[in-house]
Every structure is written in structure tokens, then in C-alpha cells.
Amino acid sequence: MGQTISEKILARASGQETVKPGDIVTCQVDLAMVHDSSGPRTSGKKLDELGVPVWDMSKLVVISDHYVNLDDAAAKNVQDICDTWCETHKVQNFIRNQGICHIVLPQEGHVKPGMFCVGADSHSTTAGAFGAFMVGVGATEITGVMATGEIWARVPENVRMEVTGSLKPGVAGKDVILKICGDHGIMGFGYQVVEFCGEGVTNMSAQDRMTLTNMAAEIGAKTGIIAPDAKTVELLASWGVTGIDPAEWQSDADAVYAKHIKIDGDALAPQVAAPSSPENADDVGNYKNVKLNQAYLGACTGAKLEDLRMAAQVMKGKKVASGTRFLVAPSTVKMREIAAAEGTLGILEEAGATILPSGCGGCIGLGDARLAEDAVGISSTNRNFVGRAGPASSKLYLASPFTVAASAVAGEIADPRDMI
Amino acid sequence: MIQKGNAWKYGSNIDTDLLAPISALTAAKPEEQYVQCLQDVDPNFAKSCQVGDVFVAEDNLGIGSSREWAPQYLRSCGIRVILAKSFARIFYRNCFNLAVPALVCTETHKISMGDELEVDMEKGVVRNLTKGEEYACDTVPAHLMEMVNDGGLMEHLKKRFKKAS
Ligand code: SF4
């Protein structure tokens, strides 16, 4: 019987020939990631309480991104704890304030196809875009990983999510995943692995695919994964990872899937998720006269270099509507630099964007992008739960970078296909 | 293990931002943190919950972030066992890691706020003493019950490292 990529990775990590859904296995971890919130101040402290060292320092990556660039004492305290812990524990891979962990991690060359990774953050699923199996866990659980290098897992069932055809101009990976949220709900694939495939996925850029696996967390999946191909190899090479053979990590033709779902990529319209859940997604055309106080391009979901380029494509030569704030927080410092050098950022600034520092910020209601009382916003982030991006009275719509940009120009929710 | 307490009953989609709001995570003192648990849904919960009470929800409990403060605050409020029709997986694992067993029970809609419950985790039975009803619930897998009995993953690891040294 054939195996899926996920099963091949879990079998390798647990030292078995093969595994099947439902098996409980103990896996050796190839990489563990924590950030400033889930790391030193929480799991780091717990590890010290156990009095044991990190099992393999070369396999731990600490990234500060949540409470960065904030002018308040509590956030500074979190940073101090992070800096001090990394220094005293001689953390080899401490990436300090360079952008959001899920993007920084592959960008700094830590992710490869076939790896079994855990991260103390729910969007750790993002690394699946590179053919790695990465799951999110809590702080105590990652303490166990840091101490022992292993973790128990129940081998999940696989779902084949096939995107047929090709996305039309103005439609992006974000629209695909919001459509899935809308059709299947935020727990649609509880405990399952969603394998994204099909022509629609191979036609997408390798960066845009990261949006699919990032939001695997919003459909209840254990993780998302995408078979690596030439585009994956090229993007990883640009991030300094070489010697990758994508053929090694592909699902077998006779692998078993619990479900096979098809999405018509050709027919897909831009999607918008209404407050207060990603599952409230619908075609952009169904949102009329939704006036916006704020549009935000940010997070690990929607501010990668490619996302900034999407927004620039819409905004070139246009202006942000008066009465709407347009804020852009590029996912990483490196991507911001490239976007600035190539003129992408200039186009956005010309249109009236305010560029904010790279970090989680507005996604979790911190910093300048926090929504005001009663404010209505649209954002390229992944969650719009009550109270996440601002006070409980604020309202947040989720959309692709194309749609966020078009809406910023219109001052209300707008279809980007009319502006490209 | 049998846990007896009163039900705090909520609906579906209680997410981690509601259980552990960002304002609580940065509050300076521990006692300013857990009291914000569920404040946007039920300001009375954190104030009135008693040690040993049972948290009851319907579908998708704990969706959202990996922040462990969600089950930790529930525990600080007094919750000792959680029942729901379905759980988000990271939240589910976090609950056991913090020694608050999370059990799937498909009949939680029959439970009302304040019902007196007795949860038998070994037998997989929820007894509703107020209504005189019984519902089936998950039993706890052996490898997780061992961890819960040790007091959570941390205590479990401490035992493991003590044995090793
Ligand atoms: S940007 Fe938002 S979703 Fe991404 S890691 Fe930061 S807080 Fe989480």
C-alpha cells in the first residue's frame, strides 16, 4: 500500500517502515521553534525548572516577533527575558526581531522537505508549503520536546485537496483557503492532514502556497502539506538551502486518502470572511457598502514579498481613500528591504500607505495597527475572532492582499479584479 | 478518577482569544490575568467559578492559537475537567499537559448552566445529578491518564528525569 508524504515523514521520524492513521508513535524531532511569547518566558522557564539542557541546540530556533517594536514596559520585559535566556543558554539560532517566525524560519534556511518539525505556535503549519511536516503545540509540550527531542503523535488521516485549473488575475492562495474555510468550517478537518495539490497549486508561486498551509490552522487541520517541486527548490535555493531532491518527498500514486475534495480554481472569485470567523467567507461581490476605517497588510499570512507585490499591482497610480488608514507591516525585514529596493514599497507609499515595522503587531491587536473602538477593518491576516485585532466592539474582515489593497483604494470592500 | 462539580455551560466556537485575551497575557500580576478569562462572553465566570467545577461547551472548543494560557486560566479559575462535543487539537493536548482532562461528550447540549455533574473518567460516564441523566463521554487514554495523575506533563517529565539520574 502506498504512503502519503506525511506518512513517509512520520514513519521516518518514528523509525518505522510504514505508519497508518490512528497509530500512536513517538517521533524524533528534526527542528523545534519557539517565539518570544511561547519560548524563553514560558517554555524556557519551564525547561530551567526541569534543570535539563536543550536536547540538541543545533535543532532549536528562537525567533522574537510577537512583542517587538512596542513602546510599553510589559512588551520590553518579554524581550529582555528572551534576550537574556538566549544569551545564558548560548542559543545558536536566535533570530532577533527580523520578522514573523513562520516566514523567518524558512527564509533563514531552517526548513527542508521531509523534515519533522514542531513549533510552539498554531501557524507552524506554514512550513508544510515546503514539504515538511510541522505541527503547532503549546508551551509545556514544547518544553518536553526541548528536554527530550521527542513527542508523541497520533498518525492523522490525509485529505487530498485538489485545486483544478488556474487562479485568475486578482485571485490568490488566500482566496482558495478562505473558500475552504467557508465551505468546510473552522473545524472541517479536525486532526487530519490536508495535502494541497493539483494544477491550481502547482501554478501558484511557492510563496503564495505558504498562505494555504498557514491557514491549515483555520480549518482545524493538524497540519497542511504540499509536495515540493521545482518552484520550491528555487525559492529554498534563494534562501540558501541547496541539495534538495523533491522526488524524495512525494505521495505515492496508491496512497490512501480519507477524502478527495476538488476546488475549481478557474471559477474562484475573491473571497472575504466577515466578522468574526474565517468560516464566514463568501464571494467579494456579496459585500456591498461595507465602509472601512482601516486596511491592513500584515502577519505571517499576508505580507510576504509576493503579497506586497500583489497589493502594489492593484495600487499602482491610485490613492488610498480619505477616511481609511492603510497600514503595511512586511512579514520580514529582509522582504521589506527587497520590496523597497525593487520599488514595490514605493508604490504602496505613493498611494498613501504607512509602513510599520515587521512583527506580529496588528494581527494580535498590538501596536499602531490595533483597531480602535467600533472600527471596521479589512486585513490580509488569518483570524478575525472577537477581540483579536482590537476591542470587542471592532469588526474585522479577512481577504487577500489584492482585495485589501482594492478596498483601501475604494474605502469600502471592493473587487480587485476591477482594478487590475 | 471521578470529578464532581457544577457546570459552566457555553456554546460552540469558544476560542483562545476569548479564554486568554491578549490584555491578560501582558497583565503584570497573575491575579490580573486569569480573571479576564471569558470576560467578553460571561464576566461572571472567572469571579464565581469554584475549584472542582466542570467546563462544558459544544463544538470546536479552544480553536485559535496555541497559547497555553487558555486551559491554564480555566484551571486557575477552578475548572478540573472539560467536556465538549469537539476540541481544537492544540488546546486538547494543552489541557492534558496541564492536568485538566478534556473529554469528548456528544450530549453536552443536554447540560445547562449550573447543573451538578459527576464525571467518571475511567468509565466514561457523565452523571447529571440535577437532571437525573447520564451521558457517555470519552475515557482517557492510558498514556495521558498517567500524565494527568502525575499532575501534568511537567511533573511527568520531572519524574522521568529523576529516574534517569
Ligand atoms: S502574525 Fe499573527 S498569526 Fe502569524 S505568528 Fe504572529 S500572531 Fe500568529
Coordinates of C-alpha atoms and ligand atoms in Angstrom, one line a residue:
Chain A
M1 CA 0.0 0.0 0.0
G2 CA 1.3 3.4 -0.9
Q3 CA 2.1 6.2 1.6
T4 CA 1.4 9.9 1.6
I5 CA 4.2 12.4 2.1
S6 CA 3.0 12.9 5.7
E7 CA 3.0 9.2 6.4
K8 CA 6.5 8.9 4.9
I9 CA 7.8 11.7 7.2
L10 CA 6.1 10.3 10.3
A11 CA 7.4 6.8 9.5
R12 CA 11.0 8.1 9.2
A13 CA 10.7 10.3 12.3
S14 CA 9.4 7.4 14.4
G15 CA 11.8 4.8 13.0
Q16 CA 9.2 2.6 11.4
E17 CA 8.9 1.1 7.9
T18 CA 5.3 2.4 7.5
V19 CA 2.6 4.0 9.6
K20 CA -1.1 4.1 9.3
P21 CA -3.8 6.5 10.5
G22 CA -4.6 6.0 14.2
D23 CA -1.2 4.7 15.2
I24 CA 0.3 6.4 18.2
V25 CA 4.0 7.0 17.5
T26 CA 6.9 8.7 19.2
C27 CA 8.8 10.9 16.8
Q28 CA 12.3 12.3 16.9
V29 CA 12.1 16.0 16.2
D30 CA 14.3 17.5 13.5
L31 CA 13.6 21.1 14.4
A32 CA 11.8 22.9 17.3
M33 CA 10.8 26.5 17.0
V34 CA 9.6 28.9 19.7
H35 CA 9.0 32.6 19.7
D36 CA 9.3 35.3 22.3
S37 CA 5.9 34.6 23.7
S38 CA 5.9 30.8 23.7
G39 CA 9.7 30.5 24.3
P40 CA 12.0 31.9 26.9
R41 CA 9.4 33.5 29.1
T42 CA 7.2 30.3 29.2
S43 CA 8.8 27.1 27.9
G44 CA 12.3 28.4 28.6
K45 CA 11.4 29.0 32.2
K46 CA 9.8 25.5 32.4
L47 CA 12.9 23.9 31.0
D48 CA 15.1 25.6 33.6
E49 CA 12.7 24.3 36.2
L50 CA 13.3 20.8 35.0
G51 CA 17.0 21.6 35.2
V52 CA 18.0 19.9 32.0
P53 CA 19.7 21.4 28.9
V54 CA 18.2 21.7 25.4
W55 CA 18.5 18.2 23.9
D56 CA 20.3 19.5 20.7
M57 CA 21.0 23.1 20.5
S58 CA 21.5 22.9 16.7
K59 CA 17.9 22.0 16.3
L60 CA 16.3 24.8 18.3
V61 CA 15.3 28.1 16.7
V62 CA 14.2 31.0 18.8
I63 CA 12.6 33.9 17.0
S64 CA 11.4 37.2 18.6
D65 CA 8.4 38.6 16.7
H66 CA 5.3 38.9 18.9
Y67 CA 6.1 41.6 21.4
V68 CA 8.7 43.5 19.4
N69 CA 8.7 47.2 18.4
L70 CA 6.3 48.1 21.2
D71 CA 6.7 51.1 23.4
D72 CA 5.4 49.6 26.6
A73 CA 7.1 48.1 29.7
A74 CA 5.4 44.7 29.6
A75 CA 6.5 44.1 26.0
K76 CA 10.0 45.2 26.7
N77 CA 10.1 42.9 29.7
V78 CA 9.2 40.0 27.4
Q79 CA 12.1 41.0 25.0
D80 CA 14.6 41.2 27.9
I81 CA 13.7 37.8 29.1
C82 CA 14.1 36.4 25.6
D83 CA 17.5 38.1 25.0
T84 CA 18.8 37.1 28.4
W85 CA 17.7 33.5 28.1
C86 CA 19.2 33.1 24.7
E87 CA 22.4 34.5 25.9
T88 CA 22.8 32.4 29.0
H89 CA 21.7 29.2 27.2
K90 CA 24.0 30.0 24.3
V91 CA 21.2 29.6 21.8
Q92 CA 22.9 29.2 18.4
N93 CA 19.8 30.1 16.3
F94 CA 18.4 33.1 17.9
I95 CA 16.8 35.4 15.3
R96 CA 16.1 38.6 17.0
N97 CA 13.4 41.0 15.7
Q98 CA 13.8 40.1 12.0
G99 CA 10.1 39.4 11.2
I100 CA 7.4 36.9 11.8
C101 CA 8.6 33.4 12.8
H102 CA 6.8 31.3 10.2
I103 CA 8.3 33.3 7.4
V104 CA 11.7 33.9 9.0
L105 CA 12.2 30.2 9.7
P106 CA 12.3 29.1 6.1
Q107 CA 13.8 32.4 4.9
E108 CA 16.8 31.8 7.2
G109 CA 17.3 28.3 5.7
H110 CA 15.9 26.1 8.6
V111 CA 13.2 24.2 6.7
K112 CA 13.7 21.4 4.2
P113 CA 11.3 18.9 2.6
G114 CA 10.9 15.7 4.6
M115 CA 11.6 17.3 8.0
F116 CA 9.5 16.6 11.1
C117 CA 9.2 19.8 13.0
V118 CA 7.3 21.3 15.9
G119 CA 6.6 24.9 16.7
A120 CA 5.1 26.5 19.8
D121 CA 2.6 28.4 17.7
S122 CA -0.5 27.3 15.9
H123 CA 0.5 28.6 12.4
S124 CA 3.6 26.4 12.5
T125 CA 1.7 24.5 9.8
T126 CA 3.1 27.1 7.3
A127 CA 6.3 25.1 6.8
G128 CA 4.2 22.4 5.1
A129 CA 4.5 24.6 1.9
F130 CA 8.0 23.2 1.6
G131 CA 7.1 19.5 2.0
A132 CA 8.0 19.5 5.7
F133 CA 5.6 18.1 8.4
M134 CA 5.3 20.8 11.0
V135 CA 2.7 21.0 13.8
G136 CA 1.9 23.6 16.4
V137 CA 2.0 22.7 20.1
G138 CA 1.7 24.6 23.4
A139 CA 4.4 25.8 25.7
T140 CA 4.5 22.9 28.1
E141 CA 4.5 20.4 25.3
I142 CA 7.5 22.2 23.6
T143 CA 9.3 22.1 26.9
G144 CA 9.1 18.3 26.7
V145 CA 10.5 18.5 23.2
M146 CA 13.3 20.8 24.2
A147 CA 14.2 18.4 27.1
T148 CA 13.9 15.1 25.2
G149 CA 13.9 15.8 21.5
E150 CA 10.8 13.7 21.0
I151 CA 7.0 13.9 21.0
W152 CA 4.0 11.6 20.7
A153 CA 1.7 11.9 17.8
R154 CA -1.4 10.2 16.5
V155 CA -0.9 9.4 12.8
P156 CA -3.5 11.5 11.1
E157 CA -5.7 10.7 8.1
N158 CA -4.9 12.6 4.9
V159 CA -7.3 14.7 2.9
R160 CA -6.4 15.4 -0.8
M161 CA -7.4 19.0 -1.5
E162 CA -7.1 19.4 -5.3
V163 CA -7.2 22.8 -6.9
T164 CA -8.0 22.4 -10.5
G165 CA -7.3 24.9 -13.3
S166 CA -5.6 28.2 -12.7
L167 CA -6.4 31.1 -10.5
K168 CA -7.5 34.2 -12.4
P169 CA -5.7 37.6 -12.2
G170 CA -6.6 39.2 -8.9
V171 CA -7.2 35.8 -7.2
A172 CA -4.7 34.3 -4.8
G173 CA -3.9 31.5 -2.4
K174 CA -5.7 33.4 0.3
D175 CA -9.0 33.1 -1.7
V176 CA -8.5 29.4 -2.1
I177 CA -8.1 28.9 1.7
L178 CA -10.9 31.3 2.6
K179 CA -13.1 29.4 0.2
I180 CA -12.2 26.1 2.0
C181 CA -12.9 27.8 5.4
G182 CA -16.3 28.9 4.1
D183 CA -17.2 25.5 2.6
H184 CA -16.0 23.3 5.4
G185 CA -15.8 25.4 8.6
I186 CA -13.1 26.1 11.0
M187 CA -13.0 22.5 12.3
G188 CA -13.7 21.0 8.9
F189 CA -10.6 18.8 9.0
G190 CA -10.1 18.2 12.7
Y191 CA -7.0 16.1 13.4
Q192 CA -6.5 15.5 9.6
V193 CA -3.6 16.5 7.4
V194 CA -4.7 18.5 4.3
E195 CA -2.5 17.9 1.3
F196 CA -2.9 20.7 -1.2
C197 CA -2.3 19.6 -4.8
G198 CA -3.5 19.9 -8.4
E199 CA -2.7 22.2 -11.2
G200 CA -4.0 25.3 -9.3
V201 CA -1.4 24.7 -6.6
T202 CA 1.5 23.9 -9.0
N203 CA 0.7 27.1 -10.9
M204 CA 0.8 29.2 -7.7
S205 CA 4.1 30.8 -6.7
A206 CA 6.0 29.0 -3.9
Q207 CA 5.4 31.9 -1.6
D208 CA 1.7 32.1 -2.3
R209 CA 1.4 28.4 -1.4
M210 CA 2.6 29.3 2.1
T211 CA -0.7 31.1 2.6
L212 CA -2.5 27.7 2.1
T213 CA -0.5 25.8 4.7
N214 CA -0.5 28.8 7.1
M215 CA -4.3 28.8 7.3
A216 CA -4.5 25.0 7.5
A217 CA -4.8 26.1 11.2
E218 CA -8.1 27.8 10.4
I219 CA -9.7 24.6 9.1
G220 CA -8.9 22.6 12.2
A221 CA -6.2 20.5 10.4
K222 CA -3.3 19.0 12.3
T223 CA -1.2 20.5 9.5
G224 CA -1.1 21.2 5.8
I225 CA 1.4 19.9 3.4
I226 CA 2.4 20.5 -0.3
A227 CA 4.7 18.2 -2.3
P228 CA 7.9 20.1 -3.2
D229 CA 8.6 20.8 -6.9
A230 CA 11.0 22.9 -9.0
K231 CA 9.5 26.2 -7.6
T232 CA 10.0 25.0 -4.0
V233 CA 13.6 24.2 -4.8
E234 CA 14.2 27.5 -6.4
L235 CA 12.7 29.5 -3.5
L236 CA 14.7 27.5 -1.0
A237 CA 17.8 28.0 -3.0
S238 CA 17.3 31.8 -2.9
W239 CA 17.2 31.3 0.9
G240 CA 20.4 29.4 0.9
V241 CA 19.1 25.8 1.1
T242 CA 20.6 23.7 -1.6
G243 CA 20.9 20.0 -2.5
I244 CA 17.2 19.3 -2.3
D245 CA 15.7 16.5 -4.4
P246 CA 11.9 17.0 -4.5
A247 CA 11.4 13.5 -5.9
E248 CA 12.2 12.0 -2.4
W249 CA 9.1 13.5 -0.8
Q250 CA 6.1 12.8 -2.9
S251 CA 2.9 10.9 -2.1
D252 CA 2.7 7.5 -3.8
A253 CA 0.1 7.1 -6.6
D254 CA -1.7 4.5 -4.5
A255 CA -1.6 6.3 -1.2
V256 CA -4.8 6.3 0.8
Y257 CA -6.9 9.4 1.5
A258 CA -9.9 9.8 3.8
K259 CA -11.4 12.3 1.4
H260 CA -10.7 13.8 -2.0
I261 CA -12.0 17.4 -2.4
K262 CA -11.8 19.4 -5.6
I263 CA -11.9 23.2 -5.9
D264 CA -12.4 24.8 -9.3
G265 CA -9.6 27.3 -9.5
D266 CA -10.8 28.8 -12.8
A267 CA -14.1 29.8 -11.3
L268 CA -12.9 31.0 -7.9
A269 CA -13.9 34.6 -7.1
P270 CA -12.0 36.7 -4.5
Q271 CA -13.2 35.8 -1.0
V272 CA -14.0 37.9 2.0
A273 CA -14.6 36.4 5.5
A274 CA -17.0 38.5 7.6
P275 CA -16.6 39.1 11.3
S276 CA -15.9 37.2 13.5
S277 CA -14.7 33.9 11.9
P278 CA -12.7 32.9 8.9
E279 CA -15.6 30.5 8.1
N280 CA -17.9 33.4 7.3
A281 CA -16.3 33.5 3.8
D282 CA -18.2 34.4 0.7
D283 CA -17.6 36.0 -2.8
V284 CA -16.4 39.6 -2.6
G285 CA -19.4 40.6 -4.7
N286 CA -21.7 39.9 -1.8
Y287 CA -20.3 42.6 0.4
K288 CA -21.8 45.9 -0.7
N289 CA -21.3 49.3 1.1
V290 CA -19.1 48.0 3.8
K291 CA -17.2 51.2 4.7
L292 CA -13.7 50.7 6.2
N293 CA -11.8 52.7 8.8
Q294 CA -8.7 50.6 8.2
A295 CA -7.0 48.2 5.8
Y296 CA -4.0 46.2 7.0
L297 CA -1.5 44.2 5.1
G298 CA 0.4 42.1 7.6
A299 CA 1.1 38.9 9.5
C300 CA 2.6 35.6 8.5
T301 CA -0.3 35.2 6.2
G302 CA -0.5 38.2 4.0
A303 CA 2.7 40.4 4.0
K304 CA 5.3 38.3 2.3
L305 CA 7.2 39.8 -0.6
E306 CA 4.7 38.3 -3.1
D307 CA 1.8 39.6 -1.1
L308 CA 3.3 43.1 -1.1
R309 CA 3.7 42.8 -4.9
M310 CA 0.0 41.8 -5.3
A311 CA -1.1 44.9 -3.4
A312 CA 1.3 47.1 -5.5
Q313 CA -0.2 45.6 -8.7
V314 CA -3.6 46.9 -7.6
M315 CA -2.4 50.3 -6.1
K316 CA -0.1 51.5 -8.8
G317 CA -1.1 55.0 -9.7
K318 CA -4.0 55.0 -7.3
K319 CA -4.7 56.6 -3.9
V320 CA -6.0 55.3 -0.6
A321 CA -9.5 56.6 0.1
S322 CA -9.7 59.5 2.5
G323 CA -11.1 58.3 5.8
T324 CA -9.4 54.9 5.5
R325 CA -6.0 54.1 7.1
F326 CA -3.8 51.8 5.0
L327 CA -1.1 50.1 7.1
V328 CA 1.6 47.7 5.8
A329 CA 3.8 45.6 8.0
P330 CA 6.0 43.5 5.8
S331 CA 6.4 39.9 7.2
T332 CA 10.2 40.1 7.5
V333 CA 12.9 42.8 7.4
K334 CA 14.6 41.1 4.5
M335 CA 11.4 41.1 2.4
R336 CA 10.9 44.7 3.3
E337 CA 14.3 45.5 2.0
I338 CA 13.8 43.7 -1.3
A339 CA 10.3 45.4 -1.6
A340 CA 11.9 48.8 -1.0
A341 CA 14.8 48.2 -3.5
E342 CA 12.5 47.0 -6.3
G343 CA 10.1 49.8 -5.9
T344 CA 7.1 47.8 -4.6
L345 CA 7.1 49.6 -1.2
G346 CA 7.4 52.9 -3.0
I347 CA 4.2 52.2 -5.0
L348 CA 2.3 51.5 -1.7
E349 CA 3.7 54.6 0.0
E350 CA 2.9 56.7 -3.0
A351 CA -0.7 55.5 -2.7
G352 CA -0.8 56.6 0.9
A353 CA 0.3 53.5 2.9
T354 CA 2.0 53.8 6.3
I355 CA 4.8 51.3 6.6
L356 CA 5.0 49.7 10.0
P357 CA 7.9 47.6 11.5
S358 CA 7.9 43.8 10.8
G359 CA 6.3 41.7 13.6
C360 CA 3.0 40.2 14.7
G361 CA 1.6 43.6 15.7
G362 CA -1.8 44.3 14.2
C363 CA -2.6 40.6 13.8
I364 CA -2.9 40.3 17.6
G365 CA -4.1 43.8 18.3
L366 CA -0.7 45.2 19.3
G367 CA 0.9 48.4 18.2
D368 CA -0.2 51.1 15.7
A369 CA -2.4 48.7 13.7
R370 CA -4.7 47.8 16.7
L371 CA -8.3 48.5 15.7
A372 CA -10.0 51.3 17.5
E373 CA -13.3 51.0 19.4
D374 CA -16.1 50.3 16.9
A375 CA -13.7 50.5 14.0
V376 CA -14.3 48.3 10.9
G377 CA -11.2 46.9 9.2
I378 CA -10.1 44.6 6.4
S379 CA -6.9 42.7 6.7
S380 CA -4.7 40.0 5.0
T381 CA -4.2 38.2 8.3
N382 CA -5.7 34.8 9.3
R383 CA -8.1 35.3 12.2
N384 CA -10.9 37.8 12.9
F385 CA -12.2 36.4 16.2
V386 CA -13.8 38.9 18.6
G387 CA -11.2 40.8 20.5
R388 CA -8.2 39.5 18.5
A389 CA -7.2 42.6 16.4
G390 CA -8.8 45.2 18.6
P391 CA -11.5 45.7 21.3
A392 CA -14.6 43.5 21.2
S393 CA -16.6 46.4 19.6
S394 CA -14.3 46.4 16.5
K395 CA -15.1 44.4 13.4
L396 CA -12.6 42.7 11.1
Y397 CA -13.0 41.3 7.6
L398 CA -10.3 38.9 6.1
A399 CA -9.3 39.0 2.5
S400 CA -6.3 38.5 0.1
P401 CA -3.7 41.2 -0.4
F402 CA -5.3 42.1 -3.8
T403 CA -8.7 42.6 -2.1
V404 CA -7.3 44.5 0.9
A405 CA -5.5 46.9 -1.5
A406 CA -8.5 47.4 -3.7
S407 CA -10.7 48.0 -0.6
A408 CA -8.2 50.6 0.8
V409 CA -8.5 52.5 -2.5
A410 CA -12.3 52.3 -2.5
G411 CA -12.7 53.0 1.2
E412 CA -15.1 50.1 1.2
I413 CA -14.9 46.4 0.4
A414 CA -14.1 46.2 -3.3
D415 CA -13.4 43.6 -6.0
P416 CA -9.7 43.8 -7.0
R417 CA -10.5 42.3 -10.5
D418 CA -11.9 45.7 -11.4
M419 CA -8.6 47.5 -10.6
I420 CA -6.0 45.3 -12.2
Chain B
M1 CA -10.8 9.5 38.6
I2 CA -14.2 10.9 39.5
Q3 CA -14.7 14.7 39.4
K4 CA -17.8 16.3 40.9
G5 CA -18.7 20.0 40.4
N6 CA -21.1 22.5 38.8
A7 CA -21.3 23.0 35.1
W8 CA -20.3 26.3 33.4
K9 CA -22.1 25.8 30.1
Y10 CA -21.3 27.6 26.9
G11 CA -21.9 27.1 23.2
S12 CA -19.7 26.4 20.2
N13 CA -16.5 28.1 18.9
I14 CA -15.2 29.4 22.3
D15 CA -11.7 30.4 21.0
T16 CA -8.4 31.0 22.7
D17 CA -8.7 34.8 22.3
L18 CA -11.8 34.6 24.5
L19 CA -10.3 32.2 27.0
A20 CA -7.0 34.1 27.2
P21 CA -7.3 37.7 25.8
I22 CA -4.2 39.4 24.8
S23 CA -4.7 42.0 27.5
A24 CA -4.4 39.2 30.1
L25 CA -1.2 37.8 28.7
T26 CA 0.6 41.1 29.3
A27 CA -1.0 42.0 32.6
A28 CA 1.6 42.4 35.3
K29 CA 0.2 40.3 38.1
P30 CA -1.0 36.7 37.8
E31 CA -4.2 37.6 39.6
E32 CA -5.0 40.2 36.9
Q33 CA -4.5 37.6 34.2
Y34 CA -6.9 34.7 34.7
V35 CA -9.7 36.9 35.9
Q36 CA -10.0 38.1 32.3
C37 CA -10.8 34.6 31.1
L38 CA -14.0 34.7 29.1
Q39 CA -14.7 38.3 30.1
D40 CA -16.2 39.1 26.7
V41 CA -18.7 36.1 27.0
D42 CA -19.5 35.9 30.7
P43 CA -18.0 38.4 33.1
N44 CA -19.3 36.3 36.0
F45 CA -17.4 33.1 35.1
A46 CA -13.9 34.0 36.5
K47 CA -15.5 35.6 39.6
S48 CA -17.8 32.8 40.6
C49 CA -16.2 29.6 39.3
Q50 CA -15.3 27.2 42.2
V51 CA -12.5 24.7 42.4
G52 CA -13.7 21.4 41.0
D53 CA -16.2 22.9 38.6
V54 CA -16.8 21.4 35.1
F55 CA -16.4 23.5 32.0
V56 CA -18.9 22.4 29.3
A57 CA -19.0 23.6 25.7
E58 CA -20.4 22.4 22.4
D59 CA -18.3 22.3 19.2
N60 CA -14.8 23.5 18.4
L61 CA -13.7 24.4 22.0
G62 CA -10.3 26.0 22.1
I63 CA -9.9 27.0 18.4
G64 CA -7.3 29.5 17.7
S65 CA -3.8 30.0 18.9
S66 CA -1.5 27.6 20.7
R67 CA -1.5 29.8 23.8
E68 CA -1.5 27.5 26.8
W69 CA -2.9 30.2 29.0
A70 CA -6.3 29.2 27.7
P71 CA -6.5 25.9 29.7
Q72 CA -4.2 27.4 32.4
Y73 CA -6.7 30.2 33.1
L74 CA -9.5 27.7 33.2
R75 CA -7.6 25.8 35.8
S76 CA -6.8 28.9 37.8
C77 CA -10.5 29.7 37.8
G78 CA -11.1 26.3 39.4
I79 CA -12.0 24.1 36.4
R80 CA -10.8 20.5 36.8
V81 CA -12.4 18.7 33.9
I82 CA -13.7 19.9 30.5
L83 CA -16.4 18.4 28.3
A84 CA -17.2 19.3 24.7
K85 CA -18.5 17.8 21.5
S86 CA -15.2 18.6 19.8
F87 CA -11.9 20.2 20.6
A88 CA -9.2 22.0 18.6
R89 CA -6.2 19.7 18.7
I90 CA -3.6 22.0 20.3
F91 CA -6.0 23.1 23.0
Y92 CA -6.8 19.4 23.6
R93 CA -3.2 18.5 24.1
N94 CA -2.6 21.6 26.2
C95 CA -5.4 20.6 28.6
F96 CA -3.9 17.2 29.3
N97 CA -0.4 18.7 29.6
L98 CA -1.8 21.0 32.3
A99 CA -3.6 18.1 34.1
V100 CA -7.1 19.3 33.1
P101 CA -8.6 16.3 31.3
A102 CA -10.6 17.2 28.2
L103 CA -13.2 14.7 27.3
V104 CA -15.4 14.4 24.2
C105 CA -19.1 14.1 25.1
T106 CA -21.6 14.3 22.3
E107 CA -24.5 15.2 24.5
T108 CA -23.3 18.4 26.1
H109 CA -26.3 20.2 24.7
K110 CA -28.4 18.5 27.3
I111 CA -26.3 20.1 30.1
S112 CA -27.4 23.5 31.5
M113 CA -25.5 26.2 33.3
G114 CA -25.2 25.3 37.0
D115 CA -26.1 21.6 36.6
E116 CA -24.3 19.4 39.2
L117 CA -22.2 16.9 37.3
E118 CA -20.1 13.9 38.2
V119 CA -17.6 12.8 35.6
D120 CA -16.2 9.3 35.8
M121 CA -13.1 9.4 33.6
E122 CA -12.2 5.8 33.9
K123 CA -15.7 4.5 33.0
G124 CA -16.5 7.3 30.5
V125 CA -19.8 8.4 32.1
V126 CA -21.1 11.9 32.9
R127 CA -23.9 11.8 35.6
N128 CA -26.1 14.9 35.6
L129 CA -27.3 14.9 39.3
T130 CA -29.5 17.9 38.8
K131 CA -31.4 16.4 35.9
G132 CA -31.0 12.7 36.8
E133 CA -29.5 11.9 33.4
E134 CA -26.4 10.0 32.2
Y135 CA -24.3 10.7 29.2
A136 CA -21.4 8.8 27.7
C137 CA -18.1 10.5 27.4
D138 CA -14.5 9.6 26.2
T139 CA -12.4 7.6 28.6
V140 CA -8.8 9.0 28.9
P141 CA -6.1 7.0 27.0
A142 CA -3.7 5.3 29.4
H143 CA -0.6 7.3 28.4
L144 CA -2.5 10.5 29.1
M145 CA -4.1 9.4 32.3
E146 CA -0.7 8.6 33.7
M147 CA 0.4 12.1 32.9
V148 CA -2.7 13.6 34.4
N149 CA -2.2 11.6 37.6
D150 CA 1.4 12.8 37.8
G151 CA 0.0 16.3 37.7
G152 CA 0.6 17.2 34.1
L153 CA 3.5 17.0 31.6
M154 CA 5.9 19.0 33.7
E155 CA 5.6 16.7 36.8
H156 CA 5.7 13.7 34.5
L157 CA 9.0 14.9 33.0
K158 CA 10.4 15.6 36.4
K159 CA 9.7 12.1 37.4
R160 CA 11.3 10.8 34.2
F161 CA 14.5 12.8 34.7
K162 CA 14.7 11.9 38.4
K163 CA 14.5 8.2 37.4
A164 CA 17.2 8.7 34.8
S165 CA 19.7 10.4 37.1
Ligands
SF4_1 S1 1.4 37.2 12.6 FE1 -0.4 36.6 13.7 S2 -0.8 34.5 13.2 FE2 1.2 35.0 12.5 S3 2.6 34.2 14.1 FE3 2.2 36.4 14.5 S4 0.4 36.4 15.9 FE4 0.5 34.4 15.0

